[in-house]
Coordinates of C-alpha atoms and ligand atoms in Angstrom, one line a residue:
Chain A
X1 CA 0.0 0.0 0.0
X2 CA 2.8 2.0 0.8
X3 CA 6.4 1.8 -0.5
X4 CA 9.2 3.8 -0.5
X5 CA 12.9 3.0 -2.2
X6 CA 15.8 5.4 -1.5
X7 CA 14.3 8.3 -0.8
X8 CA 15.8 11.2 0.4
X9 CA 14.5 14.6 0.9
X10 CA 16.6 18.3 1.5
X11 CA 16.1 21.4 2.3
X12 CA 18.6 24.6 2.0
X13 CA 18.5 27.1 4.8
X14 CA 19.8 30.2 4.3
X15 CA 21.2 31.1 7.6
X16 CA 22.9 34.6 8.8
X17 CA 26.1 34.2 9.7
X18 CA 27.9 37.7 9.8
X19 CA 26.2 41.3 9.2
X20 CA 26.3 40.4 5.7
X21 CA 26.9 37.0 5.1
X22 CA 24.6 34.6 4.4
X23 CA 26.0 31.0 4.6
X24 CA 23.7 28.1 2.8
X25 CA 23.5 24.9 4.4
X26 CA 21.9 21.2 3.1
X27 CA 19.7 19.6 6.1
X28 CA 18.8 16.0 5.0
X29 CA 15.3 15.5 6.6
X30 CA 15.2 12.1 5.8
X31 CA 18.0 10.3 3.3
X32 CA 17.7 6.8 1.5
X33 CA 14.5 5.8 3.1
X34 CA 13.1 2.3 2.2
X35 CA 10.1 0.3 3.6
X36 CA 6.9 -0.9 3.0
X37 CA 3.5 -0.9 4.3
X38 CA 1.3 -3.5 3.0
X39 CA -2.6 -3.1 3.2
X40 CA -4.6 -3.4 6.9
X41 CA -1.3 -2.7 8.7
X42 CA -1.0 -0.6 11.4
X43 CA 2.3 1.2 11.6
X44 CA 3.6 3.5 14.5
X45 CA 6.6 6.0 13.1
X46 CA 8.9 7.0 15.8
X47 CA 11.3 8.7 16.3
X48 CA 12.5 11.7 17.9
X49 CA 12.3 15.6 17.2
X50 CA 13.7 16.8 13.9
X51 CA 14.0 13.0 13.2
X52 CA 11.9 13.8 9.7
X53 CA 8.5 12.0 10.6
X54 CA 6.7 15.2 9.2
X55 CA 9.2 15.3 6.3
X56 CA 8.5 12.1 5.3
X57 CA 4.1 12.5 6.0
X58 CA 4.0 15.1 3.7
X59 CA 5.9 13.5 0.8
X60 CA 3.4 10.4 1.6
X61 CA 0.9 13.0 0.6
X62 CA 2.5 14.7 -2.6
X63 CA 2.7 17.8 -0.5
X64 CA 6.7 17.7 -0.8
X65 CA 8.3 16.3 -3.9
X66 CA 11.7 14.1 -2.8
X67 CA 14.5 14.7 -4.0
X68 CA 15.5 11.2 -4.5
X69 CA 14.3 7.9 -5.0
X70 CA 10.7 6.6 -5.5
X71 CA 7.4 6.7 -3.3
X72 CA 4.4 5.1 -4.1
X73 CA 0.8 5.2 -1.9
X74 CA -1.9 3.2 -3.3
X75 CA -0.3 2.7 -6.3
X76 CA 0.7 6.3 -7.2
X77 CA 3.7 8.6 -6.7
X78 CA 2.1 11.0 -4.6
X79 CA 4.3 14.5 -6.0
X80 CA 2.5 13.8 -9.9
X81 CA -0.7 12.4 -9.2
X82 CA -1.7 14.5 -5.6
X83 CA -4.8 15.2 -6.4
X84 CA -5.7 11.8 -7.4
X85 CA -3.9 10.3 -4.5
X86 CA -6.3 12.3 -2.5
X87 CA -9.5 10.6 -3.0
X88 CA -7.3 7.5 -1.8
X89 CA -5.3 8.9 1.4
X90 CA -7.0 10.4 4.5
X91 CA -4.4 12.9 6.4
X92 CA -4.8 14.7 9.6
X93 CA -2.2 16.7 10.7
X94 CA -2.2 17.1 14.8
X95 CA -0.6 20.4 14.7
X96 CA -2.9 22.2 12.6
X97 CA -6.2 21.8 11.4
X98 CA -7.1 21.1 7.8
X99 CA -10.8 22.5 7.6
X100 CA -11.3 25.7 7.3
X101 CA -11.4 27.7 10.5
X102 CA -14.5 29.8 9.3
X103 CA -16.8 27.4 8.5
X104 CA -19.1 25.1 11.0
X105 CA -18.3 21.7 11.3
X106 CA -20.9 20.1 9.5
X107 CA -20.5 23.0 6.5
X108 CA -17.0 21.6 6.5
X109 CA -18.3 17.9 6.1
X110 CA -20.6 19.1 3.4
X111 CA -17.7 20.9 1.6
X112 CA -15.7 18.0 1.4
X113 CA -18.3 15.9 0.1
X114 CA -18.7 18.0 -2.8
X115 CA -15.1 17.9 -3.2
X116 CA -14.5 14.0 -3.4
X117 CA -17.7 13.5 -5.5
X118 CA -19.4 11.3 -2.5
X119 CA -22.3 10.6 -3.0
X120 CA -25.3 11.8 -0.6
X121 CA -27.0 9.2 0.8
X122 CA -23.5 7.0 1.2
X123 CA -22.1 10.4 2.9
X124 CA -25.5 10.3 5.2
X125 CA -25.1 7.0 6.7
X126 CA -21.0 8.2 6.6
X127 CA -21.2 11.3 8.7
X128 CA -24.1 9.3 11.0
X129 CA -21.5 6.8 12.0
X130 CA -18.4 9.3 12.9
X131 CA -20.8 11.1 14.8
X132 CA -21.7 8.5 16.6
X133 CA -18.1 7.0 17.3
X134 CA -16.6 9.4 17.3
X135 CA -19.2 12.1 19.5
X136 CA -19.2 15.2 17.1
X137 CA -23.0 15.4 17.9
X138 CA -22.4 18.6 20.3
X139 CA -20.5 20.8 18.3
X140 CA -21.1 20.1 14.7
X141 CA -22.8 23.8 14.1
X142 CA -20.0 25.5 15.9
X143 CA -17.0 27.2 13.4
X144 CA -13.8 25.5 13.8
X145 CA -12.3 27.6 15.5
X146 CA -14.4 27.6 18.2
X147 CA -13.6 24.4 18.8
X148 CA -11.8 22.9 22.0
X149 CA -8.3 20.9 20.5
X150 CA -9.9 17.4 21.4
X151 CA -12.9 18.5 19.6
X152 CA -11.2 19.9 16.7
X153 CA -9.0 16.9 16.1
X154 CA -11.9 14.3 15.9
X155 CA -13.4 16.9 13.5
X156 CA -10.4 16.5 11.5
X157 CA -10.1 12.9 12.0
X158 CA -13.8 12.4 11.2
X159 CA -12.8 14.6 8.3
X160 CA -10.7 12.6 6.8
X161 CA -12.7 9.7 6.7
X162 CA -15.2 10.9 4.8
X163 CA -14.7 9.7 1.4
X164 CA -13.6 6.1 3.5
X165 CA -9.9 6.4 2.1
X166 CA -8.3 2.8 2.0
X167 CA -5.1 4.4 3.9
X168 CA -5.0 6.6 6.9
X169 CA -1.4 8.5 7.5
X170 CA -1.6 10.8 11.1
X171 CA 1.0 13.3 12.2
X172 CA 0.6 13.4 16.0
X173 CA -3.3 12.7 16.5
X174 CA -3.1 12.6 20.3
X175 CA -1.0 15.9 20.8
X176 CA -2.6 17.6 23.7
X177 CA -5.1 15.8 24.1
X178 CA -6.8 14.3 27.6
X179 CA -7.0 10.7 28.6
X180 CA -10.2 10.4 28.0
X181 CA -10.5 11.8 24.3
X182 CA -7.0 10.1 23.9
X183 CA -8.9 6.7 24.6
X184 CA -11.7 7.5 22.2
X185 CA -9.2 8.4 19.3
X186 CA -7.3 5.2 19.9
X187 CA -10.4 3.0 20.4
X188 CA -11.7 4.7 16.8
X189 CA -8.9 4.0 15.0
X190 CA -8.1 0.5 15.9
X191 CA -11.6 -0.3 15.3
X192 CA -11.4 1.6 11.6
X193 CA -8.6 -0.8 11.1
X194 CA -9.8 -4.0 12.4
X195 CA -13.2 -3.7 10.6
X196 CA -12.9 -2.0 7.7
X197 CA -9.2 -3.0 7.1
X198 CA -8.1 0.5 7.0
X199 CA -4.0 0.9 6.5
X200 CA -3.3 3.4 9.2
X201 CA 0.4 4.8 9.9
X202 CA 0.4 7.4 12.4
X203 CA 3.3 9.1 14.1
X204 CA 3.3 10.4 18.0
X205 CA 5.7 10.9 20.8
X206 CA 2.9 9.1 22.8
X207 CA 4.3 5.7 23.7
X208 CA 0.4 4.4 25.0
X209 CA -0.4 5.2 21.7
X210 CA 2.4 2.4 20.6
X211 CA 1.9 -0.2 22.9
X212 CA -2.0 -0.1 22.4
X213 CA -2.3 0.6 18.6
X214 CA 0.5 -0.8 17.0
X215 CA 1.3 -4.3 15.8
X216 CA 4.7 -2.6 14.1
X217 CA 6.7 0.1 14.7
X218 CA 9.5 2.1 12.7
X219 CA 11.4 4.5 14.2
X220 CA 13.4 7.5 11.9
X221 CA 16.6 9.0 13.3
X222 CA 18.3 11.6 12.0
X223 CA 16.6 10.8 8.6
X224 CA 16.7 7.3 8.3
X225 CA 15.2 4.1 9.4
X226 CA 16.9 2.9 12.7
X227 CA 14.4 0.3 13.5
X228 CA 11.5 -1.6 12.1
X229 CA 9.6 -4.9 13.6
X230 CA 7.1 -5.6 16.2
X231 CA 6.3 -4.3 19.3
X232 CA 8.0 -7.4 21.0
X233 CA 10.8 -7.3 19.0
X234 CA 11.4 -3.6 19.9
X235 CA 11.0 -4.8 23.8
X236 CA 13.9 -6.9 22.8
X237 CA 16.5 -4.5 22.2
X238 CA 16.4 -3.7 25.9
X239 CA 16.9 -5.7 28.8
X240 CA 14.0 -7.7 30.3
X241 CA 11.4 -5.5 32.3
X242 CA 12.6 -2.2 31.1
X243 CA 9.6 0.2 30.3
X244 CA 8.8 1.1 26.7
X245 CA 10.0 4.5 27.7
X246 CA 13.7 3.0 28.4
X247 CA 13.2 0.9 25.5
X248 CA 13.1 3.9 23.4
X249 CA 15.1 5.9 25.6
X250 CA 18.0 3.9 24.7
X251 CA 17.0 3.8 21.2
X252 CA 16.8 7.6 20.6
X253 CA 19.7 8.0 23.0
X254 CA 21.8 4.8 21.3
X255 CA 21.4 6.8 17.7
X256 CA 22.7 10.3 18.8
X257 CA 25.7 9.4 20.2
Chain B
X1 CA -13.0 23.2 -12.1
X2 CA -16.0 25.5 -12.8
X3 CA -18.3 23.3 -10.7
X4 CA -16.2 22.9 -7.8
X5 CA -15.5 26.8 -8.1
X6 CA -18.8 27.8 -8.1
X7 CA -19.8 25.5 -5.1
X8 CA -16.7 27.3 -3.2
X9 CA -18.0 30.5 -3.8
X10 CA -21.3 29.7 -2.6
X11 CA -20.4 28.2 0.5
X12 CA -18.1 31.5 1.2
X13 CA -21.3 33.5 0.5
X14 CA -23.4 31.5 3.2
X15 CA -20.8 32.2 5.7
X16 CA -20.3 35.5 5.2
X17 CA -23.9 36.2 4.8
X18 CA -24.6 35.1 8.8
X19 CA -23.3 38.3 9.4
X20 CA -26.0 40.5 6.4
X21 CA -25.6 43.8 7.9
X22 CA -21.4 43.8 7.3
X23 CA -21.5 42.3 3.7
X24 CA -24.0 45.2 3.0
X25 CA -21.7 48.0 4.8
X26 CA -19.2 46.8 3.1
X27 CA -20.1 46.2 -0.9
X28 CA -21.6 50.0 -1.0
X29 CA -18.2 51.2 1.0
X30 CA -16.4 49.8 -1.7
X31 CA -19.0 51.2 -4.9
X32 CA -18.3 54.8 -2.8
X33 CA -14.3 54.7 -2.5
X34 CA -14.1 53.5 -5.9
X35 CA -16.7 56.4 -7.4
X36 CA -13.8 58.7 -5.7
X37 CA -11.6 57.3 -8.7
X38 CA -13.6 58.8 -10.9
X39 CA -14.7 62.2 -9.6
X40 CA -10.7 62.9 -9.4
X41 CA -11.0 62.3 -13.1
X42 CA -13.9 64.5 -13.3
X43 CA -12.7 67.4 -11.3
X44 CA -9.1 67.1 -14.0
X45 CA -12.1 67.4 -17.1
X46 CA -13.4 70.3 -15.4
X47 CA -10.0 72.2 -15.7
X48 CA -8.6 71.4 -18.7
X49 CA -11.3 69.9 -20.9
X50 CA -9.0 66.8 -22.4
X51 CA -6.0 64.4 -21.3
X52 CA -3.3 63.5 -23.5
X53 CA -6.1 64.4 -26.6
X54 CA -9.2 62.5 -24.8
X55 CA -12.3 63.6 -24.3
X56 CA -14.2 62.9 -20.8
X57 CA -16.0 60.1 -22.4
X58 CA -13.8 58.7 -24.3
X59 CA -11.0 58.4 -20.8
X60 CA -14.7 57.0 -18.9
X61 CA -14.3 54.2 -21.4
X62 CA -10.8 53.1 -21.0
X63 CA -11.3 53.5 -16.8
X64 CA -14.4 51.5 -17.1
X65 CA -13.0 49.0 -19.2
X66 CA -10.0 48.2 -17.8
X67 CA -11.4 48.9 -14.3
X68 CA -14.0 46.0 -15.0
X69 CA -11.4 43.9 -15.9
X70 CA -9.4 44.6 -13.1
X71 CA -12.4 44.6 -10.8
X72 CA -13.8 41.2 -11.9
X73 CA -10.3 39.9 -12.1
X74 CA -9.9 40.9 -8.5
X75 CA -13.3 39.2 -7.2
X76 CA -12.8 35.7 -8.9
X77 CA -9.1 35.6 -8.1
X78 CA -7.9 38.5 -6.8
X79 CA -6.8 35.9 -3.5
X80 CA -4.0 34.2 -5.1
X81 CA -1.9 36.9 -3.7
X82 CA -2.6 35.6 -0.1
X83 CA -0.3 32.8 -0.9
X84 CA 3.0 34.2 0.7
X85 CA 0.9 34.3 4.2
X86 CA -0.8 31.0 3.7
X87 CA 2.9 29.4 3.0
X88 CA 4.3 31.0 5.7
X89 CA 1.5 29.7 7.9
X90 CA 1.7 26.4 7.1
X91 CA -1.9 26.0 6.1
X92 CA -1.2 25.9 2.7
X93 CA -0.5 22.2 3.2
X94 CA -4.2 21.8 4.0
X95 CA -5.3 22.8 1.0
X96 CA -2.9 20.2 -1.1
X97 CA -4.5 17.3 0.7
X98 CA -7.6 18.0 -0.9
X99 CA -9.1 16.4 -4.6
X100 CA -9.0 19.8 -5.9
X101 CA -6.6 22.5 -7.5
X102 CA -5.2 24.8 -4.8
X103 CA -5.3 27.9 -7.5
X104 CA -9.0 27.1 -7.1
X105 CA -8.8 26.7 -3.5
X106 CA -6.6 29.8 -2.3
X107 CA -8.8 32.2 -5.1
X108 CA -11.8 31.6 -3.7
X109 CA -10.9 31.4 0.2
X110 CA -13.4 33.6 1.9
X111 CA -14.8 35.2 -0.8
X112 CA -15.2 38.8 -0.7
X113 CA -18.6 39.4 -2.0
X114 CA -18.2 43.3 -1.1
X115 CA -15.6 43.3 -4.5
X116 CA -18.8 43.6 -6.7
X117 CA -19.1 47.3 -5.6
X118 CA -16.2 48.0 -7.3
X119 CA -17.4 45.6 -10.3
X120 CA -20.5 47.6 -10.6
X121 CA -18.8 51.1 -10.1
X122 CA -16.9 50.4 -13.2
X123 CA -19.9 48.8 -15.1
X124 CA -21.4 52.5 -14.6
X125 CA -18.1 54.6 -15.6
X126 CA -18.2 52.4 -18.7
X127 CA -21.9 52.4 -19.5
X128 CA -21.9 56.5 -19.3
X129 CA -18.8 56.9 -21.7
X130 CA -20.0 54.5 -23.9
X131 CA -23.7 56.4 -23.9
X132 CA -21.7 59.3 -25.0
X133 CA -19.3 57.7 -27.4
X134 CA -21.6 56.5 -30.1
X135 CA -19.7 53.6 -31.1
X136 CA -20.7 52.3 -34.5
X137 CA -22.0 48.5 -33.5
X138 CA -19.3 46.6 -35.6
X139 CA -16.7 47.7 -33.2
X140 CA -18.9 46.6 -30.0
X141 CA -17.6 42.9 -30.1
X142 CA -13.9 44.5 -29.1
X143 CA -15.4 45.6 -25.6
X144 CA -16.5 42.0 -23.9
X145 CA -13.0 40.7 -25.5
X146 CA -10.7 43.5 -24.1
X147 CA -12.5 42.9 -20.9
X148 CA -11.9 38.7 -20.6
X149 CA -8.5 39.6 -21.6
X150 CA -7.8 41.9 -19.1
X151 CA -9.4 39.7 -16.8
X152 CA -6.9 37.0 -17.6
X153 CA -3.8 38.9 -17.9
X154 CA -4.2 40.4 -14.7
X155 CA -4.7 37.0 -13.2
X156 CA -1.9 36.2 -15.3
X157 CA 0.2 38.1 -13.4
X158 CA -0.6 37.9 -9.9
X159 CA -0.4 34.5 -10.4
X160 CA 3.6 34.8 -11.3
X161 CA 4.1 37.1 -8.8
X162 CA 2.6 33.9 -6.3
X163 CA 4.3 31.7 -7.9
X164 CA 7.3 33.2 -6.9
X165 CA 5.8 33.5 -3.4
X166 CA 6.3 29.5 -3.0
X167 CA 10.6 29.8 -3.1
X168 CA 10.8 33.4 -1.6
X169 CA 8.1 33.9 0.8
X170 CA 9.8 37.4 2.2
X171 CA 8.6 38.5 -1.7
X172 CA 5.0 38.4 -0.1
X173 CA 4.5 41.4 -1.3
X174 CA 6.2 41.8 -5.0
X175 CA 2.9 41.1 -6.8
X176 CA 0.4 43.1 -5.1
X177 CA 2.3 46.2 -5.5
X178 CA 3.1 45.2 -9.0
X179 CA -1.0 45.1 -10.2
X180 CA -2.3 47.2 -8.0
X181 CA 0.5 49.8 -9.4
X182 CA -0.7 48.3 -13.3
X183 CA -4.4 48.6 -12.4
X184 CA -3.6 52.7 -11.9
X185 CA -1.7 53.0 -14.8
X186 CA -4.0 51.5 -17.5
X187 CA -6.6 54.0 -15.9
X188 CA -5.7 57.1 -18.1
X189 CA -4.8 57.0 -21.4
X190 CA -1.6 56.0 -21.9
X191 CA -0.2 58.9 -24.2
X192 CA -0.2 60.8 -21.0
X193 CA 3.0 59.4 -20.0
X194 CA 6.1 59.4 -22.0
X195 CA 6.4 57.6 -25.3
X196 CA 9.2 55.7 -23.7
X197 CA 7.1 54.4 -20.8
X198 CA 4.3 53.2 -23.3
X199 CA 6.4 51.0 -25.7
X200 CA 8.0 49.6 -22.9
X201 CA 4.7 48.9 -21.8
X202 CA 3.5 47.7 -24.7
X203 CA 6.0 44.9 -25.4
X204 CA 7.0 44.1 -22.2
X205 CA 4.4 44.1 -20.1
X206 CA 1.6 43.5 -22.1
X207 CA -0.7 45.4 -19.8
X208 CA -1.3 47.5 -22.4
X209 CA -3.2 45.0 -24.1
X210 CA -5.7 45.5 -21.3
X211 CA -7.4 48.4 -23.0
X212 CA -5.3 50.6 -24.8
X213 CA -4.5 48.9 -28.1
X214 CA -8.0 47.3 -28.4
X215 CA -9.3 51.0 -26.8
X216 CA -7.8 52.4 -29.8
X217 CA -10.0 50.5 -31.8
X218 CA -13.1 50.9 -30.4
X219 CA -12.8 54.5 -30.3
X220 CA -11.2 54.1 -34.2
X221 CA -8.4 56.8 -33.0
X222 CA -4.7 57.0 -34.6
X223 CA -2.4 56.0 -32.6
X224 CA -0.9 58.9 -30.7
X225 CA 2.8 56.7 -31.2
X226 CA 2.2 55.5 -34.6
X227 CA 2.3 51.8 -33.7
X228 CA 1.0 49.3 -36.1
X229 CA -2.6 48.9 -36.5
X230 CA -2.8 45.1 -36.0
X231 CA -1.7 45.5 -32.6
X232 CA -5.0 46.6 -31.8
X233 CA -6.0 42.6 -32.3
X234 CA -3.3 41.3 -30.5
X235 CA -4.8 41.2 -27.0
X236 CA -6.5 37.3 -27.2
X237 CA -2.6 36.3 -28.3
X238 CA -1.2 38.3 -25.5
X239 CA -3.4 37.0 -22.9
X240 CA -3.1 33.1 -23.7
X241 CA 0.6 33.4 -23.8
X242 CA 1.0 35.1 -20.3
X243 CA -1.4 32.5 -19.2
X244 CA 0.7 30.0 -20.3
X245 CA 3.6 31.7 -18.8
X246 CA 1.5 31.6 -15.0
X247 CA 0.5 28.2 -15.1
X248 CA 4.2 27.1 -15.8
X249 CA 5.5 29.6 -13.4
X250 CA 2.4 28.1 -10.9
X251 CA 3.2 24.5 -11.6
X252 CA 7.5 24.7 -10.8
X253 CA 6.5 26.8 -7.9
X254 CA 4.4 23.9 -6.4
X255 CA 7.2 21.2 -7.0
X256 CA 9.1 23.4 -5.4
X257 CA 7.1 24.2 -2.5
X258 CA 8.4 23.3 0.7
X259 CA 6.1 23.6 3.5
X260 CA 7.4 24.8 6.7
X261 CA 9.5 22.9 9.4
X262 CA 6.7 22.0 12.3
Ligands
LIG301 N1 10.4 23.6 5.4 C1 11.5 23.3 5.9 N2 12.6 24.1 5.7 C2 13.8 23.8 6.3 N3 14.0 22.8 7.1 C3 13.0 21.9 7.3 C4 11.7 22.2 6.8 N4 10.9 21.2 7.2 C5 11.7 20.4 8.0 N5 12.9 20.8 8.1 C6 14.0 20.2 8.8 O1 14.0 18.8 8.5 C7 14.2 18.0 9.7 C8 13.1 17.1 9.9 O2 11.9 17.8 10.3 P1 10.6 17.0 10.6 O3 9.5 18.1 10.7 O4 10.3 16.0 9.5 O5 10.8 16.3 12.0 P2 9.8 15.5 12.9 O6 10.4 14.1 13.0 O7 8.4 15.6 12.4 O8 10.0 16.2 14.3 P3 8.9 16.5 15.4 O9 8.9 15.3 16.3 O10 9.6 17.6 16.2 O11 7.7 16.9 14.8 C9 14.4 19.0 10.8 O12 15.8 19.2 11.0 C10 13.8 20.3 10.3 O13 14.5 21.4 10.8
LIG302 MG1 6.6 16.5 13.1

């Protein structure tokens, strides 16, 4: 569902270095990347900040073209065919919302299904069941943003779901959220992918969200993959009884030095 | 395109129209500021009777003409400007998620409705001078065609001067003051500036194209500079080719687009 080979992204900063020079500098976000994601997996992307999660997200979703090697999400290369890809992909993007912050939640809704083509009465019985799961019933006349964060985020969750997108890629879905709406996001999605066989890769710095979500994990340092297997096998890099937290402690820690 | 443009639009309308009272305020502020334009023209008439050789009807016709173009041009995509802010932002990624052209997206974002009152003060300028001008019917067809022209070379060019908004966001401002500056320009007749200024115009920019060479020709006037006649048909050619330009400047401005670090 997802492959990448040997892909590599850049980006030049310009940075002041004196009162009128202005050095340029290459930052590799994410260099010679390979994996592959095959369909009703559930992935978990760690790794920590400035790692290139992000980076890599957005070239998932054609909004960054690589500059090198190949991607391809449900069977397209997601730089020339975006707007194709994006009646395929759902994307919600934790740090900032992607409906538009005038708009009331359900005007939003019936934006987008005019903009995937869905059809009515499918997008009825749609929107009825991410209501329901997903408990947008109290604030789906209220503009976006009035909304609270949790609220927002199952909006945008909900959102992307609409037009029932065979992959799901998240950047940070749980950020800020409370324990409570933190259990209803995670509950949703694992059901999303257990019935309707939804491929879901999601990044966080949430390690609940790991242990309770994920059946296999890849973590991203500095750019490229450092690890990729199970949950178990990730345990396994530690000593018995260490917390996940040590587990990836050392891991994060292990890659810097 | 059209489709999803149109339902855009609409949905902009029936958010903006919770609040009646402001979209009202608001078009008629901007049919008054705009009708200041042209009573500075009228109070220039009243002194000295013609500019650079045109009567006041004849200079109502080219403001009305081009400022419909530039007026219309404004309401249906007068937005792409706002694309330096909506890179720096970061919610330009939003709108690149979605099934549907950004250009379509970003033009229509909160659609200012209130830009009709300058699309209807300029329908009046234009409809006064051309009650005056008596112009023989066979040369009526130029006026809807210098108008769509106008209309797309003015998009034309803000949309290069976005474009270049997606490498060099600091820029943010480079188009805006570079049509805003045009839309003044093409409001007099052009022989009142130098002849210098006006060939330079003329083949460089082809803002000229917006009203002056097919102006000439409505109104059936020599050419103050003695340029060729044919010119005066040139403006479809002109506008499809600086269309052409946009969209490729658009297109290697989104490949290069880079979104922002968080
Ligand atoms: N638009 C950009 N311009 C310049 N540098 C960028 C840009 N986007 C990302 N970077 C750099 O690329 C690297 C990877 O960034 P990225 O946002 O992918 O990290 P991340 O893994 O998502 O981190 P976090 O956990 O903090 O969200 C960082 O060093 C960042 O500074
Ligand atoms: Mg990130």
């Amino acid at each position: 569902m997802i492959e990448l080979d040997g892909v590599g992204r850049t980006f030049t900063v310009r940075a002041r270095t004196g009162r009128l020079r202005r050095d340029t500098r290459v930052v590799h976000a994410v260099r010679d990347l390979s994996f592959e994601v095959a369909a009703g997996e559930f992935v978990g992307y760690l790794g920590p900040n400035g790692a290139g999660k992000s980076t890599t997200i957005k070239m998932l979703t054609g909004i960054l073209t690589p500059t090198s090697g190949r991607i391809q999400v449900a069977g397209l290369d997601p730089s020339r065919r975006r707007t194709t890809l994006a009646r395929r992909i759902g994307v919600v993007f934790g740090q900032r919302t992607t409906l538009w912050w005038d708009l009331p939640l359900r005007d939003s809704f019936t934006l987008i299904r005019h903009l995937y083509k869905v059809d009515q009465k499918v997008h009825q019985s749609r929107l009825a069941e991410l209501c329901e799961v997903l408990e947008l019933g109290g604030f789906l006349d209220k503009p976006v943003r009035q909304l609270s964060l949790g609220q927002r985020m199952r909006g945008d969750i909900a959102a992307a779901l609409l037009h029932d997108p065979p992959v799901l890629v998240l950047d940070e879905p749980t950020i800020g959220l409370d324990v409570v709406s933190k259990a209803a996001v995670r509950d949703f999605l694992r059901g999303l992918n257990a019935e309707r066989g939804t491929t879901v890769l999601l990044t966080t710095h949430d390690l609940g969200d790991i242990e309770r979500l994920c059946r296999r994990v890849m973590l991203i340092d500095h750019g490229s993959l450092a690890f990729d297997g199970t949950v178990e096998d990730l345990r396994a890099t530690a000593p018995e009884g260490a917390s996940i937290e040590e587990v990836v402690t050392r891991l994060y820690t292990r890659q810097a030095g | 395109m059209t489709r999803v443009y149109v339902l855009l639009v609409v949905t902009w309308i029936r958010a903006a129209a919770q609040y009646p009272v402001s979209m009202t305020l608001l078009t008629a502020g901007s049919f008054l500021v705009t009708g200041l334009d042209m009573a500075a023209i009228a109070v220039i008439f009243s002194h000295v009777g013609s500019l650079g050789g045109f009567t006041l009807p004849e200079v109502m016709f080219l403001y009305g003409a081009s400022g419909m173009s530039f007026a219309l041009a404004d309401l249906l995509f007068g937005n792409v400007d706002r694309l330096g802010q909506h890179v720096k932002a970061g919610t330009f990624d939003a709108m690149l998620i979605r099934p549907v052209s950004p250009f379509v997206q970003i033009a229509v974002e909160r659609f200012s409705f209130q830009r009709l009152g300058r699309v209807a003060q300029a329908a009046t300028v234009l409809a006064i001078g051309l009650a005056h001008l008596h112009v023989p019917w066979q040369r009526l067809w130029m006026i809807p065609v210098m108008v769509v022209c106008g209309i797309v070379v003015f998009t034309a060019i803000w949309t290069i001067g976005s474009s270049i908004q997606f490498t060099l966001t600091d820029a943010g401002e480079v188009g805006h003051a570079f049509t805003y500056g045009g839309g003044q320009l093409t409001q007099y007749p052009l022989s009142v500036y130098g002849a210098d200024l006006v060939r330079a115009v003329t083949f460089i920019v082809p803002l000229a194209f917006v009203n002056w060479q097919p102006g000439l020709y409505v109104l059936d006037r020599p050419d103050p500079l003695g340029l060729p006649y044919w010119l005066r048909f040139l403006a479809p050619a002109a506008a499809l080719v600086l269309a052409c330009v946009a969209a490729l400047a658009w297109r290697s401005g989104l490949r290069r687009y880079r979104s922002t670090g968080s």
